[in-house]
PDB file of C-alpha atoms in Angstrom:
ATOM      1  CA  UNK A  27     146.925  54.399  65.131  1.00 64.00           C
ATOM      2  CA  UNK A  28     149.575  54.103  63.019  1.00 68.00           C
ATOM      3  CA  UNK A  29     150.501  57.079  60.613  1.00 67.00           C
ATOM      4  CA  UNK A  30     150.594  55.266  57.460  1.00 67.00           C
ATOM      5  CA  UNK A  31     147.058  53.932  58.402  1.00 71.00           C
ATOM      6  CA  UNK A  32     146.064  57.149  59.766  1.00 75.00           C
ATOM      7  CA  UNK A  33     147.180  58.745  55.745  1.00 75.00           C
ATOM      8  CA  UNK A  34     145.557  56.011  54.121  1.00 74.00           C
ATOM      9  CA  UNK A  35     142.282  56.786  56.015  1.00 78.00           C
ATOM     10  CA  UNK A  36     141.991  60.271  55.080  1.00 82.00           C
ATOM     11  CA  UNK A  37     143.587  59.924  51.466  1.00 78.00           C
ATOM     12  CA  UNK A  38     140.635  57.164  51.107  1.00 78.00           C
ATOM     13  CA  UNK A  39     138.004  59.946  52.563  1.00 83.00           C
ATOM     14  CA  UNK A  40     139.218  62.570  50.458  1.00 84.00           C
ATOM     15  CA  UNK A  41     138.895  60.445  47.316  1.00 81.00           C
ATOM     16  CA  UNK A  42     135.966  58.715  47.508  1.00 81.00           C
ATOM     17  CA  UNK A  43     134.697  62.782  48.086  1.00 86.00           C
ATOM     18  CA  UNK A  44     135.880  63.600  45.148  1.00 86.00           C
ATOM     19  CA  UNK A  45     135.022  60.859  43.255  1.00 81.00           C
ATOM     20  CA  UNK A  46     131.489  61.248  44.290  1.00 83.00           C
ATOM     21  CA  UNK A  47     131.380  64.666  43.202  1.00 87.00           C
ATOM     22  CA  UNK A  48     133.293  63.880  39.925  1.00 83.00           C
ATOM     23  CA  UNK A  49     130.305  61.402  39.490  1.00 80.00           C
ATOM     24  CA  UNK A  50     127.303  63.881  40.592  1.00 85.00           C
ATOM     25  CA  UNK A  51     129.149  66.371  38.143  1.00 87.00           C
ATOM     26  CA  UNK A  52     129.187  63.906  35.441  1.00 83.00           C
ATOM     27  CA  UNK A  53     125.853  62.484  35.413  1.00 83.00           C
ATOM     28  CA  UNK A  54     124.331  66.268  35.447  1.00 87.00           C
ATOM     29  CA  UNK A  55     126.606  66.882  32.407  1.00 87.00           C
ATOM     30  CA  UNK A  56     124.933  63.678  30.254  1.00 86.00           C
ATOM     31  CA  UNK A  57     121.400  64.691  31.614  1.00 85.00           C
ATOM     32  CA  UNK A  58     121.848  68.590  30.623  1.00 89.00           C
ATOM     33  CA  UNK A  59     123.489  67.191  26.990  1.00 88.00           C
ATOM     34  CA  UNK A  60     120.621  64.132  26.399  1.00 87.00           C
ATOM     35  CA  UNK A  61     118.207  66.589  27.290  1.00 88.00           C
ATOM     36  CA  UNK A  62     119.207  69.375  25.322  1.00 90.00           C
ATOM     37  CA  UNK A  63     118.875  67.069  22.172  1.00 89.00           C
ATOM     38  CA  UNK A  64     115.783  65.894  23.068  1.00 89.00           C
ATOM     39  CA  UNK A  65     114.187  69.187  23.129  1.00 89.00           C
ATOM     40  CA  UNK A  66     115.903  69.796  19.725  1.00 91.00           C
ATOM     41  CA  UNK A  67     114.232  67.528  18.606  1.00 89.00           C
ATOM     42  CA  UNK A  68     110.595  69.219  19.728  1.00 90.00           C
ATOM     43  CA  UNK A  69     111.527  72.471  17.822  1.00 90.00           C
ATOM     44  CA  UNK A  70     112.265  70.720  15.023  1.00 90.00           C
ATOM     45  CA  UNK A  71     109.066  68.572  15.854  1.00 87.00           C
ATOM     46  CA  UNK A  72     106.902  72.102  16.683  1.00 88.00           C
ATOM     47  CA  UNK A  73     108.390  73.702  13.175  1.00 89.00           C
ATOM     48  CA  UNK A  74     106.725  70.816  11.057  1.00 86.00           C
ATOM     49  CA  UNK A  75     104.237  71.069  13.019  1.00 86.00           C
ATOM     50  CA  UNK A  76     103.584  74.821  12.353  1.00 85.00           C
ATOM     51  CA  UNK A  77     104.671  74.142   8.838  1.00 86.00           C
ATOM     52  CA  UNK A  78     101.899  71.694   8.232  1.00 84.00           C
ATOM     53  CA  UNK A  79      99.191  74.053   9.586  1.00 85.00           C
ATOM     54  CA  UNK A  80     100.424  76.917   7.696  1.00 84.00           C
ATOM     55  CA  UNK A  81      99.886  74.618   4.421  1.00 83.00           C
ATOM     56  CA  UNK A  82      96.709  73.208   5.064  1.00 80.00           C
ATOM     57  CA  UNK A  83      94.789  75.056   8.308  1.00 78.00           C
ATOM     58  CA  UNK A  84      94.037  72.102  10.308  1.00 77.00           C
ATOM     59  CA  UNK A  85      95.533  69.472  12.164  1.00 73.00           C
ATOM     60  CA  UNK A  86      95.370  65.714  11.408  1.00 70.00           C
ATOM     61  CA  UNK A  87      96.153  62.997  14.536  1.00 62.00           C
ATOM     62  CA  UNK A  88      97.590  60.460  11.610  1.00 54.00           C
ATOM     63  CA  UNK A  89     100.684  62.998  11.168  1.00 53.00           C
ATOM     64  CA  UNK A  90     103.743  63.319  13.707  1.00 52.00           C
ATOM     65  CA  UNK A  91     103.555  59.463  14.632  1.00 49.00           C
ATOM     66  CA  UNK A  92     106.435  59.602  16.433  1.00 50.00           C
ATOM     67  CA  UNK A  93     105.870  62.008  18.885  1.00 54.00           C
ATOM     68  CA  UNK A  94     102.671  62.402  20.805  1.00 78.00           C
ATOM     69  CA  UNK A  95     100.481  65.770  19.975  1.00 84.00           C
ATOM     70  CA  UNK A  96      97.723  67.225  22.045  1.00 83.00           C
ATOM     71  CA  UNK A  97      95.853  70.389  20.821  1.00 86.00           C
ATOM     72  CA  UNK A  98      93.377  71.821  22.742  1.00 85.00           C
ATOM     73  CA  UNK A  99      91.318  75.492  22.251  1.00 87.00           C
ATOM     74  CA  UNK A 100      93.241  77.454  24.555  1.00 83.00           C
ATOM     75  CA  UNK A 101      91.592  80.807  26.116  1.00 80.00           C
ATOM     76  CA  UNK A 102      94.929  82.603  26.748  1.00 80.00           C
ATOM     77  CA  UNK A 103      98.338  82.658  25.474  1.00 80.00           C
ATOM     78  CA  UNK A 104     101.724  82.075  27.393  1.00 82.00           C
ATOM     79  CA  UNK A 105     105.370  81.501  26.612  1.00 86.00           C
ATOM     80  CA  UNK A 106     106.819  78.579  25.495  1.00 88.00           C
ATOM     81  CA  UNK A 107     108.182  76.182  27.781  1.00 89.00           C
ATOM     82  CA  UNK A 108     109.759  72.717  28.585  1.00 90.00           C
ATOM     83  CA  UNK A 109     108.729  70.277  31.139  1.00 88.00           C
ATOM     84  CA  UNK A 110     108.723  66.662  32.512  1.00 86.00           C
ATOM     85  CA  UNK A 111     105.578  64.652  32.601  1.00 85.00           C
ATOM     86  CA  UNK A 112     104.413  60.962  32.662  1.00 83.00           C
ATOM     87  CA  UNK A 113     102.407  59.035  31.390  1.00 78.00           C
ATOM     88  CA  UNK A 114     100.787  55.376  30.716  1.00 73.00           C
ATOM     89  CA  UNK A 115     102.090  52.814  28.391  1.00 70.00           C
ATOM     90  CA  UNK A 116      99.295  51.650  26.506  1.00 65.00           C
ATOM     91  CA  UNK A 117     100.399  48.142  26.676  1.00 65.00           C
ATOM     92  CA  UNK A 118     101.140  47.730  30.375  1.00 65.00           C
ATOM     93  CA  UNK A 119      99.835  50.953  32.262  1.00 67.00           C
ATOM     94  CA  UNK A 120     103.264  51.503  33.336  1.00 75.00           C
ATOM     95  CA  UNK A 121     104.575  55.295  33.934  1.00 80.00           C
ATOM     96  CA  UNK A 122     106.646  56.452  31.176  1.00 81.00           C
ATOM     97  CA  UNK A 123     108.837  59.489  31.559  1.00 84.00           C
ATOM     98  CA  UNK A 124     108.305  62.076  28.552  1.00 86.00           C
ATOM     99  CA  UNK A 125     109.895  65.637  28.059  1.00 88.00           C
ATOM    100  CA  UNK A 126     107.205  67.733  26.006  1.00 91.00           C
ATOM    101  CA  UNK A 127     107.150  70.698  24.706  1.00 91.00           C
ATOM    102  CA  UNK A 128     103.776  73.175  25.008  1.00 91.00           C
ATOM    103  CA  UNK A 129     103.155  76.170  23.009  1.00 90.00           C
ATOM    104  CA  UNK A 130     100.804  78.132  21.488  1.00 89.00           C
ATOM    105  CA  UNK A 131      99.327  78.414  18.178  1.00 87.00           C
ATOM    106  CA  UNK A 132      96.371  79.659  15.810  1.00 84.00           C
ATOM    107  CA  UNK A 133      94.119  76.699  13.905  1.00 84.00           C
ATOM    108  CA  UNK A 134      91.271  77.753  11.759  1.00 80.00           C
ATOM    109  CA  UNK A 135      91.341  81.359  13.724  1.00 80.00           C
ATOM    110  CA  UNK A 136      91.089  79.858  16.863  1.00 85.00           C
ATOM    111  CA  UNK A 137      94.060  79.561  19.534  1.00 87.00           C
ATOM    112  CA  UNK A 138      94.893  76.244  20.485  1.00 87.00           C
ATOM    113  CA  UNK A 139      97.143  74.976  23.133  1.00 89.00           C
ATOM    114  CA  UNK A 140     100.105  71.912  21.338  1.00 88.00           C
ATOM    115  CA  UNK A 141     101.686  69.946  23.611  1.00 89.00           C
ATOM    116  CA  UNK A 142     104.281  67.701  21.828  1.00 89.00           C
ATOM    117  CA  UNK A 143     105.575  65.172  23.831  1.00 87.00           C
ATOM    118  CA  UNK A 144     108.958  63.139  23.356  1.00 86.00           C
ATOM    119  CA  UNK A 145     109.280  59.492  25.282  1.00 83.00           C
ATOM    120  CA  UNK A 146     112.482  59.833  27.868  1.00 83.00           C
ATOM    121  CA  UNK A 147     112.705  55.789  28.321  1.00 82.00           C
ATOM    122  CA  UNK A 148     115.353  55.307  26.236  1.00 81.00           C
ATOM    123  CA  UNK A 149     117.382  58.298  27.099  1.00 80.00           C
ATOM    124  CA  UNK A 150     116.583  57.608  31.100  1.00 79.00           C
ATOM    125  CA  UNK A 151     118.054  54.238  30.231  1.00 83.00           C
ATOM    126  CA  UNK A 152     121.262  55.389  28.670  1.00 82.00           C
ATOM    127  CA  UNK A 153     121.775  57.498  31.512  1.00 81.00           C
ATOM    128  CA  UNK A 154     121.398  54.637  34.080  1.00 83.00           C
ATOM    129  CA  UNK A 155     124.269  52.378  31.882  1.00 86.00           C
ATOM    130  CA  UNK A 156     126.585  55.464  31.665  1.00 83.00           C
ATOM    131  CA  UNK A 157     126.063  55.820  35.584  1.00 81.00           C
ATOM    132  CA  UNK A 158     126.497  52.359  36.028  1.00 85.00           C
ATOM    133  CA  UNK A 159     129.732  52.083  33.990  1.00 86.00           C
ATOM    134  CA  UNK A 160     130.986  55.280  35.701  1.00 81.00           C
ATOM    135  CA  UNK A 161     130.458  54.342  38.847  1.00 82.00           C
ATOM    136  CA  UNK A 162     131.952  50.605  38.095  1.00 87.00           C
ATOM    137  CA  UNK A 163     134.817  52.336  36.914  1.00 84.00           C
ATOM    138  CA  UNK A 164     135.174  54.809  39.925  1.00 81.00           C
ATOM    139  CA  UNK A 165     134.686  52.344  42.373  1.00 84.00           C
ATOM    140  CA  UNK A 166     137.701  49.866  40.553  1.00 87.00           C
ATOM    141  CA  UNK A 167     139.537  53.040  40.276  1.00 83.00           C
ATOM    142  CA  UNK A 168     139.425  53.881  44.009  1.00 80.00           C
ATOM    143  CA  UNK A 169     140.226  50.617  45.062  1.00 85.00           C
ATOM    144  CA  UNK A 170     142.875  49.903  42.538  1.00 85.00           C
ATOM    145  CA  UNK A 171     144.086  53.509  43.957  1.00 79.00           C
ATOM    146  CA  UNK A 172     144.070  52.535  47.065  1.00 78.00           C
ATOM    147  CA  UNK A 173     145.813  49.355  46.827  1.00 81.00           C
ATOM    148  CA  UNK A 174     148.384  50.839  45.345  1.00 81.00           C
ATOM    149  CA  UNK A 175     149.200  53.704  47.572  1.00 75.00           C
ATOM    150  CA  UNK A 176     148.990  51.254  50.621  1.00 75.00           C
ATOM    151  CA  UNK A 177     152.089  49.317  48.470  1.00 77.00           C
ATOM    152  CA  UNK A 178     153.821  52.500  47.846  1.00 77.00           C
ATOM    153  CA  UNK A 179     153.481  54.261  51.278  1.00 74.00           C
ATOM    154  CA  UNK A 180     154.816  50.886  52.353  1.00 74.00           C
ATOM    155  CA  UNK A 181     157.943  50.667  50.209  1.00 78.00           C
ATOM    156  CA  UNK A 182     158.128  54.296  51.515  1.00 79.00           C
ATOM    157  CA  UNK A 183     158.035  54.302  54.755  1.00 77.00           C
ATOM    158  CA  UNK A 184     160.341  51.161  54.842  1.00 80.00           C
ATOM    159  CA  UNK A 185     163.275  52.963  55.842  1.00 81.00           C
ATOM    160  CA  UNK A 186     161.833  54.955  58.543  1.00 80.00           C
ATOM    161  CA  UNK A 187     160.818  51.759  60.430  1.00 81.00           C
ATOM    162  CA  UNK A 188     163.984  50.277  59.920  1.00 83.00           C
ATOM    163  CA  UNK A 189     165.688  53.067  61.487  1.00 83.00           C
ATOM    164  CA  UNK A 190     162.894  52.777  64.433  1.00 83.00           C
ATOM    165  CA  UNK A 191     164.112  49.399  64.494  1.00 82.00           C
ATOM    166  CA  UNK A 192     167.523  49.729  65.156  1.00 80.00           C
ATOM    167  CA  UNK A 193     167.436  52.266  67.692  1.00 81.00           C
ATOM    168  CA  UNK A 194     165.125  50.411  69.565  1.00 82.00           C
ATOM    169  CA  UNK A 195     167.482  47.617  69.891  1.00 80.00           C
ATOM    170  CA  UNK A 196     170.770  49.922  70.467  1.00 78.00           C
ATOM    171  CA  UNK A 197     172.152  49.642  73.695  1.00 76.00           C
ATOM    172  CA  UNK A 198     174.862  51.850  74.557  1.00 72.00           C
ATOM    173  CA  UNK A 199     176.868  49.102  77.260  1.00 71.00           C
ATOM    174  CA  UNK A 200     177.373  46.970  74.443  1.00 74.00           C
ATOM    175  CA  UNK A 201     180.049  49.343  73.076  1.00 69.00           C
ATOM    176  CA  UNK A 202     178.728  49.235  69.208  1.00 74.00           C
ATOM    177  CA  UNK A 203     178.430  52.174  67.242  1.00 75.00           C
ATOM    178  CA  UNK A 204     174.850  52.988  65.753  1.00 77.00           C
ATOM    179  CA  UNK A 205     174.521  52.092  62.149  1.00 77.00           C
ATOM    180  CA  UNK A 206     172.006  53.280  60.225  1.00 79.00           C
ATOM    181  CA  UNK A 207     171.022  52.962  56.180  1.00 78.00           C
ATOM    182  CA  UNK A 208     171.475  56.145  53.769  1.00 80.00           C
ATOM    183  CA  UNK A 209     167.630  55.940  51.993  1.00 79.00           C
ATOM    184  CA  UNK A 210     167.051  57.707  48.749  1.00 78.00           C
ATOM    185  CA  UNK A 211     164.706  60.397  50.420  1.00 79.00           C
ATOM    186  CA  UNK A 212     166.079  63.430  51.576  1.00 81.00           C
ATOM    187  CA  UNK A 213     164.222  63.821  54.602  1.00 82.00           C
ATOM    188  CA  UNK A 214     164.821  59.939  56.335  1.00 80.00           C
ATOM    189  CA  UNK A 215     168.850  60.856  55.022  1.00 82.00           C
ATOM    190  CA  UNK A 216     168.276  63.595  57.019  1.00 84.00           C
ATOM    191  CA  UNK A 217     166.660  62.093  60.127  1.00 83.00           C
ATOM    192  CA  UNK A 218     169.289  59.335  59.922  1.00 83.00           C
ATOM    193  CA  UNK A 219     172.026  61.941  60.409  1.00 83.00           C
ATOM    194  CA  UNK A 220     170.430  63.897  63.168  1.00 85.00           C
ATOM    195  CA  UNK A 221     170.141  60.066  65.074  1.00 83.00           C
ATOM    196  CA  UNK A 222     173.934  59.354  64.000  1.00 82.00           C
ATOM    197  CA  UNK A 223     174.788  62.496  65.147  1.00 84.00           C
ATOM    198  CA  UNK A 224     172.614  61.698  68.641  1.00 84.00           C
ATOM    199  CA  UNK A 225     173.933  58.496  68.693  1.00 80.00           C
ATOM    200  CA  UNK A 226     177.639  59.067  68.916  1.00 81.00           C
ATOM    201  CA  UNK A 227     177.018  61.922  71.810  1.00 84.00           C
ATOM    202  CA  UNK A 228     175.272  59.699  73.675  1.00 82.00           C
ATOM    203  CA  UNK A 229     178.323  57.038  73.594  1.00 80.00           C
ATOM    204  CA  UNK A 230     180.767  60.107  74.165  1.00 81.00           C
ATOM    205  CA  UNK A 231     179.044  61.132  77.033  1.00 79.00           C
ATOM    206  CA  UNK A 232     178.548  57.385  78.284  1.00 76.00           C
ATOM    207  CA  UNK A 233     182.292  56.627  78.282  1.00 80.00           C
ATOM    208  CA  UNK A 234     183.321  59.958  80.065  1.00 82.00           C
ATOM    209  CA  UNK A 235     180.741  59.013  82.886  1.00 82.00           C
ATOM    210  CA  UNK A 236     182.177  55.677  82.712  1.00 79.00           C
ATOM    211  CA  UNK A 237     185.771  57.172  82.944  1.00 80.00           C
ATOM    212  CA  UNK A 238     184.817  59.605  85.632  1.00 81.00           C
ATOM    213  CA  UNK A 239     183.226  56.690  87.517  1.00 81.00           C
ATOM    214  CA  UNK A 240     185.980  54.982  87.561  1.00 78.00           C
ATOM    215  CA  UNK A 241     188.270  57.255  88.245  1.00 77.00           C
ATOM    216  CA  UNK A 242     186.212  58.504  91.182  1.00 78.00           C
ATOM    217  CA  UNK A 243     186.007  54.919  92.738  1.00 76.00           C
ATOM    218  CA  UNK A 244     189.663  54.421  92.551  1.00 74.00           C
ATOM    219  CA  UNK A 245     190.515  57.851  93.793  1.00 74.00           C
ATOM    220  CA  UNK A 246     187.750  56.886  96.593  1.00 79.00           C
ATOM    221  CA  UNK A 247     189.381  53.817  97.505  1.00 78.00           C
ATOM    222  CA  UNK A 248     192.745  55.040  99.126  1.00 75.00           C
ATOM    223  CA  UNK A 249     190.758  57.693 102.330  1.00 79.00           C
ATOM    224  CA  UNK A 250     188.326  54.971 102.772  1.00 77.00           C
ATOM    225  CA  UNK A 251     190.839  52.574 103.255  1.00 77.00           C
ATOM    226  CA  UNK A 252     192.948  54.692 105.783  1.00 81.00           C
ATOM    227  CA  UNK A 253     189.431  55.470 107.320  1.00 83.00           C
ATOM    228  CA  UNK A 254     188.780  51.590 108.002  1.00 83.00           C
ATOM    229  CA  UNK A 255     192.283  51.735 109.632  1.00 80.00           C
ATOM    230  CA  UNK A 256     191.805  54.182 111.814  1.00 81.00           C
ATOM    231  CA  UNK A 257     188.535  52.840 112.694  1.00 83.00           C
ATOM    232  CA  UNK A 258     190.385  49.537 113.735  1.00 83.00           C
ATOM    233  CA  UNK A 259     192.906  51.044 115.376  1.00 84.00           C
ATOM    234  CA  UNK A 260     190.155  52.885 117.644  1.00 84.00           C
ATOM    235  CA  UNK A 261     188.122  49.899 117.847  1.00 80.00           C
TER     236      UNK A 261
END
């Protein structure tokens, strides 16, 4: 594997990682927010409430039409508290997510258990667009991200494998010095020395075993010659 490919792989890991987090993160942060106003509006919803039975000691079903109310005589009294419930549409039966709100109050002298109750359908659906749209955007992100650093780590490495190129077609017989470009990046400059440097020993050392060689033949030449003679002679 090549190393480019090999960066690209784990650059791509790392940020789609963090992109999923970034997303997880994000859509917790728009469900805490939408449902923090939402049970805003129940306090504000429970303090008319408790506003209208102060003023006239009952409860009607025709107020608070926007919101759905249940009261019920309640034997015992606990805390307030928020939860998640369903329940049917009356149109089509279908399962509607609500957030309500249940407390406890006095009616007439009797406790009573209110539940108010505040539809989640449209907030459920805001939160699926915003999750859509974010994670439209991530995903164009992380591809447009990873386009572009496969272009750039190209242009990059460029003149590493043009210096891989030339010394894989350098042949020291041929007698040419090794030429190499001077990139922009200190550490190919660098690398580019250290192979000029390795370059010209090598042809140093090639021509003085050359020489040598040479010289050894020659000087070899002369006793093997008078050897042959004698051999002649004794033949």
């Amino acid at each position: 594997m090549k190393l480019l490919a090999k960066t690209n792989r784990i650059y791509l890991a790392f940020s789609l990682a963090i992109y999923l987090f970034a997303g997880l993160a994000f859509y917790q942060v728009i469900k805490i927010l939408i449902y923090d106003e939402v049970e805003s509006r129940l306090r504000v919803e429970k303090k008319d409430f408790e506003d209208y039975i102060r003023i006239h000691n009952s409860w009607s079903s025709a107020y608070f039409v926007e919101n759905k109310i249940e009261v019920t005589p309640a034997q015992i009294i606990a805390s307030e508290s928020f939860s998640d419930t369903l329940m049917h549409n009356r149109y089509d039966e279908d399962l509607i997510p609500f957030r309500q709100l249940t407390f406890y109050t006095s009616i007439g002298g009797v406790t009573h258990k209110v539940l108010i109750r505040k539809s989640l359908i449209q907030s459920y659906r805001l939160i699926e667009v915003i999750t859509a749209t974010m994670a439209t955007c991530l995903v164009l992100l992380l591809i447009g991200t990873f386009w572009f650093q496969g272009k750039l780590s190209g242009r990059i490495w460029h003149p590493f494998y043009e210096t891989l190129s030339r010394i894989k077609h350098f042949n020291l017989a041929n007698g040419a010095s090794l030429e190499l470009e001077k990139p922009e990046i200190d550490e190919f400059k660098e690398l580019n020395e250290v192979f000029l440097k390795m370059g010209e020993k090598m042809q140093q050392d090639y021509q003085s075993l050359k020489e040598f060689t040479e010289n050894a033949s020659h000087e070899m030449q002369t006793p093997l010659a008078l050897i042959n003679a004698k051999v002649e002679q004794l033949i």
